[in-house]
Short mmCIF file of C-alpha atoms in Angstrom, two decimals:
data_model
loop_
_atom_site.label_atom_id
_atom_site.label_comp_id
_atom_site.label_asym_id
_atom_site.label_seq_id
_atom_site.Cartn_x
_atom_site.Cartn_y
_atom_site.Cartn_z
CA MET A 1142 -12.34 29.20 -70.83
CA PRO A 1143 -8.68 30.16 -71.42
CA PRO A 1144 -6.48 27.42 -72.98
CA ALA A 1145 -4.26 27.28 -69.87
CA ALA A 1146 -7.25 26.69 -67.61
CA THR A 1147 -8.58 24.02 -69.97
CA LYS A 1148 -5.22 22.25 -69.90
CA LEU A 1149 -5.05 22.44 -66.10
CA MET A 1150 -8.55 21.01 -65.77
CA ALA A 1151 -7.72 18.16 -68.15
CA THR A 1152 -4.56 17.34 -66.23
CA THR A 1153 -6.42 17.41 -62.91
CA THR A 1154 -9.10 15.12 -64.34
CA LEU A 1155 -6.50 12.64 -65.56
CA LEU A 1156 -4.84 12.59 -62.15
CA MET A 1157 -8.19 12.01 -60.44
CA VAL A 1158 -9.02 9.18 -62.85
CA ALA A 1159 -5.59 7.61 -62.36
CA SER A 1160 -5.98 7.85 -58.58
CA SER A 1161 -9.46 6.34 -58.70
CA THR A 1162 -8.24 3.52 -60.96
CA PHE A 1163 -5.38 2.68 -58.59
CA SER A 1164 -7.72 2.78 -55.61
CA ALA A 1165 -10.17 0.43 -57.30
CA GLN A 1166 -7.46 -2.02 -58.32
CA HIS A 1167 -5.55 -2.02 -55.04
CA GLN A 1168 -8.16 -2.33 -52.30
CA CYS A 1169 -6.07 -4.85 -50.44
CA THR A 1170 -6.29 -5.30 -46.68
CA ALA A 1171 -5.82 -8.05 -44.12
CA SER A 1172 -6.69 -8.27 -40.44
CA SER A 1173 -5.50 -10.71 -37.81
CA GLY A 1174 -7.76 -13.15 -36.00
CA SER A 1175 -8.43 -13.96 -32.38
CA THR A 1176 -5.64 -16.58 -32.16
CA ILE A 1177 -1.95 -16.26 -32.98
CA THR A 1178 -1.05 -16.96 -36.59
CA PRO A 1179 2.02 -19.27 -36.50
CA VAL A 1180 5.22 -17.76 -37.89
CA ILE A 1181 7.89 -20.00 -39.40
CA GLU A 1182 11.35 -18.70 -40.18
CA LEU A 1183 13.53 -21.02 -42.25
CA TYR A 1184 17.25 -20.24 -42.39
CA THR A 1185 18.62 -21.86 -45.52
CA SER A 1186 21.33 -21.58 -48.15
CA GLU A 1187 21.91 -22.71 -51.71
CA GLY A 1188 25.41 -23.69 -50.59
CA CYS A 1189 24.13 -26.16 -47.99
CA SER A 1190 23.58 -29.75 -49.15
CA SER A 1191 21.09 -30.50 -46.37
CA CYS A 1192 18.92 -27.46 -47.15
CA PRO A 1193 16.96 -28.56 -50.29
CA PRO A 1194 14.67 -30.92 -48.29
CA ALA A 1195 13.88 -28.04 -45.93
CA ASP A 1196 13.16 -25.74 -48.88
CA LYS A 1197 10.80 -28.36 -50.30
CA TRP A 1198 9.07 -28.67 -46.95
CA ALA A 1199 8.60 -24.89 -46.78
CA SER A 1200 7.00 -24.93 -50.24
CA SER A 1201 4.43 -27.43 -48.95
CA LEU A 1202 3.14 -24.86 -46.45
CA LYS A 1203 1.30 -22.70 -48.99
CA ASP A 1204 -2.29 -21.96 -47.98
CA LYS A 1205 -1.79 -23.55 -44.55
CA GLY A 1206 -2.66 -20.42 -42.58
CA VAL A 1207 0.91 -19.73 -41.46
CA VAL A 1208 3.36 -16.94 -42.19
CA VAL A 1209 6.44 -18.57 -43.78
CA GLN A 1210 9.70 -16.75 -44.44
CA ALA A 1211 12.79 -18.36 -45.98
CA PHE A 1212 15.81 -16.30 -44.95
CA HIS A 1213 18.80 -17.21 -47.13
CA VAL A 1214 22.17 -16.76 -45.43
CA GLY A 1215 25.56 -16.30 -47.01
CA TYR A 1216 28.00 -17.98 -44.64
CA TRP A 1217 28.27 -21.01 -46.94
CA ASP A 1218 29.31 -18.87 -49.92
CA TYR A 1219 32.98 -19.65 -49.23
CA LEU A 1220 32.40 -23.16 -50.60
CA GLY A 1221 32.24 -21.72 -54.10
CA TRP A 1222 28.60 -20.82 -54.74
CA VAL A 1223 27.23 -17.37 -53.84
CA ASP A 1224 23.58 -17.48 -52.79
CA ARG A 1225 22.02 -14.51 -54.60
CA PHE A 1226 19.11 -14.39 -52.16
CA ALA A 1227 21.30 -14.02 -49.06
CA ALA A 1228 21.87 -10.81 -47.12
CA PRO A 1229 23.92 -10.00 -44.01
CA ALA A 1230 20.77 -8.72 -42.29
CA TYR A 1231 19.27 -12.21 -42.47
CA THR A 1232 22.31 -13.74 -40.77
CA ASN A 1233 22.13 -11.02 -38.10
CA ARG A 1234 18.50 -11.91 -37.44
CA GLN A 1235 19.41 -15.58 -37.14
CA ARG A 1236 22.07 -14.66 -34.57
CA GLU A 1237 19.47 -12.70 -32.59
CA VAL A 1238 17.12 -15.69 -32.64
CA ALA A 1239 19.97 -17.97 -31.53
CA ALA A 1240 20.79 -15.67 -28.62
CA ARG A 1241 17.18 -15.68 -27.42
CA ASN A 1242 17.16 -19.48 -27.64
CA ASN A 1243 20.50 -19.84 -25.83
CA LEU A 1244 22.03 -21.63 -28.82
CA ARG A 1245 25.80 -21.86 -29.03
CA SER A 1246 25.91 -21.40 -32.80
CA ILE A 1247 23.79 -20.87 -35.88
CA TYR A 1248 23.19 -23.55 -38.48
CA THR A 1249 21.29 -24.47 -41.64
CA PRO A 1250 18.71 -25.58 -42.22
CA GLN A 1251 17.16 -24.10 -39.12
CA ALA A 1252 13.42 -23.75 -38.62
CA VAL A 1253 12.08 -21.37 -36.02
CA LEU A 1254 8.44 -21.52 -34.91
CA ASN A 1255 7.03 -18.45 -33.18
CA GLY A 1256 10.51 -17.37 -32.15
CA ARG A 1257 11.60 -20.75 -30.77
CA ASP A 1258 14.17 -23.08 -32.31
CA TRP A 1259 12.30 -25.99 -33.92
CA PRO A 1260 14.70 -28.86 -34.72
CA ASN A 1261 11.86 -31.34 -35.32
CA TRP A 1262 10.31 -29.41 -38.21
CA SER A 1263 10.52 -32.45 -40.52
CA THR A 1264 7.98 -34.37 -38.41
CA GLY A 1265 5.21 -32.08 -39.61
CA LEU A 1266 3.60 -28.76 -38.86
CA VAL A 1267 2.72 -28.46 -35.20
CA GLN A 1268 0.52 -25.49 -34.37
CA PRO A 1269 0.78 -24.76 -30.66
CA SER A 1270 -0.84 -21.38 -31.28
CA ALA A 1271 -4.04 -22.87 -32.70
CA VAL A 1272 -5.80 -22.22 -29.40
CA GLU A 1273 -3.46 -19.55 -28.04
CA PRO A 1274 -5.17 -16.16 -27.89
CA ALA A 1275 -3.58 -13.37 -29.91
CA ARG A 1276 -1.62 -10.87 -27.88
CA ALA A 1277 -1.87 -8.16 -30.51
CA SER A 1278 -4.35 -7.10 -33.16
CA ILE A 1279 -3.08 -6.15 -36.62
CA THR A 1280 -4.65 -4.59 -39.68
CA VAL A 1281 -2.52 -4.05 -42.80
CA ARG A 1282 -3.61 -2.21 -45.92
CA GLN A 1283 -2.03 -1.16 -49.17
CA LEU A 1284 -1.84 2.59 -49.70
CA GLY A 1285 -0.02 2.65 -53.02
CA ALA A 1286 1.86 0.41 -55.42
CA ASP A 1287 4.68 -0.12 -52.92
CA GLN A 1288 3.28 1.59 -49.82
CA PHE A 1289 1.66 -0.15 -46.88
CA GLU A 1290 0.29 0.88 -43.52
CA ALA A 1291 -0.48 -1.15 -40.42
CA SER A 1292 -2.28 -0.56 -37.17
CA VAL A 1293 -0.98 -2.64 -34.27
CA THR A 1294 -2.86 -2.79 -30.98
CA PRO A 1295 -1.42 -4.81 -28.08
CA VAL A 1296 -3.96 -6.93 -26.21
CA THR A 1297 -3.96 -5.84 -22.58
CA ASN A 1298 -6.85 -7.81 -21.10
CA LEU A 1299 -5.24 -11.27 -20.94
CA PRO A 1300 -4.39 -12.15 -17.32
CA GLY A 1301 -0.77 -13.22 -16.96
CA LEU A 1302 0.03 -12.53 -20.61
CA GLN A 1303 0.73 -8.82 -20.56
CA THR A 1304 3.72 -7.77 -22.66
CA ALA A 1305 6.02 -5.02 -21.38
CA SER A 1306 7.35 -4.17 -24.82
CA TRP A 1307 6.92 -5.38 -28.37
CA SER A 1308 8.80 -5.14 -31.63
CA ALA A 1309 7.88 -5.71 -35.25
CA TYR A 1310 9.38 -6.33 -38.65
CA TRP A 1311 8.18 -6.39 -42.25
CA THR A 1312 9.24 -8.84 -44.93
CA ILE A 1313 8.56 -9.27 -48.61
CA THR A 1314 8.53 -12.93 -49.63
CA GLU A 1315 8.23 -14.32 -53.15
CA HIS A 1316 7.37 -17.68 -54.69
CA GLY A 1317 8.73 -19.49 -57.73
CA HIS A 1318 12.44 -18.73 -57.69
CA ASN A 1319 15.02 -21.26 -58.83
CA SER A 1320 18.73 -21.66 -59.42
CA ARG A 1321 20.96 -24.03 -61.35
CA VAL A 1322 23.83 -24.39 -58.90
CA GLN A 1323 27.25 -24.60 -60.50
CA ALA A 1324 29.56 -25.03 -57.51
CA GLY A 1325 29.70 -25.89 -53.83
CA GLU A 1326 27.90 -28.72 -52.03
CA ASN A 1327 24.86 -28.51 -54.36
CA ALA A 1328 26.82 -28.37 -57.63
CA GLY A 1329 24.69 -29.64 -60.51
CA GLU A 1330 21.41 -29.34 -58.59
CA PHE A 1331 18.37 -27.40 -59.78
CA LEU A 1332 16.93 -25.76 -56.66
CA LYS A 1333 13.40 -24.40 -56.32
CA HIS A 1334 12.41 -21.86 -53.70
CA ASP A 1335 9.19 -20.39 -52.33
CA PHE A 1336 8.64 -17.85 -49.54
CA VAL A 1337 12.05 -16.33 -50.37
CA VAL A 1338 12.68 -13.23 -48.26
CA ARG A 1339 13.57 -10.41 -50.65
CA GLN A 1340 13.27 -7.57 -48.12
CA TYR A 1341 13.53 -7.43 -44.34
CA THR A 1342 12.78 -4.16 -42.55
CA GLN A 1343 12.69 -3.70 -38.80
CA ALA A 1344 9.74 -1.59 -37.66
CA GLY A 1345 10.98 -0.52 -34.24
CA ASP A 1346 10.50 -1.29 -30.54
CA TYR A 1347 7.49 -0.09 -28.54
CA LYS A 1348 6.22 -0.02 -24.97
CA ALA A 1349 2.96 -1.88 -24.52
CA GLY A 1350 1.60 0.29 -21.71
CA SER A 1351 -1.49 -0.43 -19.67
CA ALA A 1352 -3.98 0.70 -22.31
CA ALA A 1353 -4.65 -0.81 -25.75
CA VAL A 1354 -3.39 2.11 -27.82
CA PRO A 1355 -3.02 1.51 -31.58
CA GLN A 1356 0.40 2.11 -33.11
CA LYS A 1357 0.65 3.06 -36.77
CA LEU A 1358 3.48 1.49 -38.80
CA THR A 1359 4.32 2.39 -42.39
CA PHE A 1360 6.35 0.46 -44.92
CA ARG A 1361 7.71 1.11 -48.41
CA SER A 1362 8.49 -2.12 -50.22
CA ILE A 1363 10.75 -2.96 -53.10
CA ALA A 1364 9.02 -3.29 -56.45
CA PRO A 1365 7.41 -6.67 -57.20
CA THR A 1366 9.46 -9.12 -59.24
CA PRO A 1367 7.49 -9.90 -62.41
CA GLY A 1368 6.22 -13.46 -62.54
CA HIS A 1369 6.65 -14.14 -58.83
CA ALA A 1370 3.70 -14.02 -56.45
CA ARG A 1371 4.66 -12.06 -53.37
CA GLN A 1372 3.48 -11.65 -49.82
CA VAL A 1373 3.80 -8.61 -47.56
CA ASN A 1374 4.27 -9.86 -44.00
CA LEU A 1375 4.19 -8.06 -40.68
CA VAL A 1376 5.32 -9.96 -37.59
CA VAL A 1377 4.82 -8.55 -34.09
CA PHE A 1378 6.78 -10.22 -31.30
CA ASP A 1379 7.75 -9.87 -27.66
CA THR A 1380 10.95 -7.81 -27.56
CA LYS A 1381 12.49 -9.81 -24.71
CA THR A 1382 11.56 -13.40 -25.59
CA GLY A 1383 11.03 -13.17 -29.35
CA SER A 1384 7.70 -14.99 -29.03
CA THR A 1385 5.14 -14.17 -31.70
CA LEU A 1386 2.32 -11.92 -30.51
CA GLN A 1387 0.57 -11.88 -33.88
CA ALA A 1388 1.32 -11.82 -37.59
CA VAL A 1389 -0.38 -11.01 -40.88
CA SER A 1390 0.44 -11.93 -44.46
CA LEU A 1391 -0.99 -9.81 -47.25
CA GLN A 1392 -1.01 -10.83 -50.92
CA CYS A 1393 -2.25 -8.15 -53.26
CA ALA A 1394 -3.02 -8.49 -56.96
CA GLY A 1395 -0.76 -6.63 -59.35
#
């Protein structure tokens, strides 16, 4: 066999082995159940003195069967401490949630449960969706190191619960972040955060239609932050009301 052909075969073999190794190490999928998985959005800030108790409460929700997302906002940065986890897109989402809830303003800490403002979050986790049938079916799988694919199928056989249109968004959340705050209302405090939103990507708006037709969604995530467990979340909601139709949280090794 000519040297060039031998080299090409060796390269091809290495690529096949590498592909097989990745496939074996990253068989990571998640599928939704028959009832709606509760979705909690926490709007918080390191510059807000009343936010640490809410952050601590959010951390207590690990392994509770809910999708938790801590959106840090930056409108308290003017007090002297810039929240490094904040992004304008998170504030924009909070404004959208406020509009759907007919709120006059946005505030922190704010908890939102399945798209509805939840001012009594501190009384404990209430799961109104525990017996509420899912209005969408979701399967998410990892395709590559930072590539994910989902299949979303609206549920069309629930009398009185048909959805005219639905929307979706992806988030990457991470555990185990902390900050030693040097200024602002929390000056001198050592803050710990879990479920920190590091990426928020809207996945579009869709018509539900009369038939249960699957819709494929793709997502390219940011690279994992070493030392911080992360979750890949997909939330499907009613475009008009913001109510959760279904959600999935995927945590893959590596």
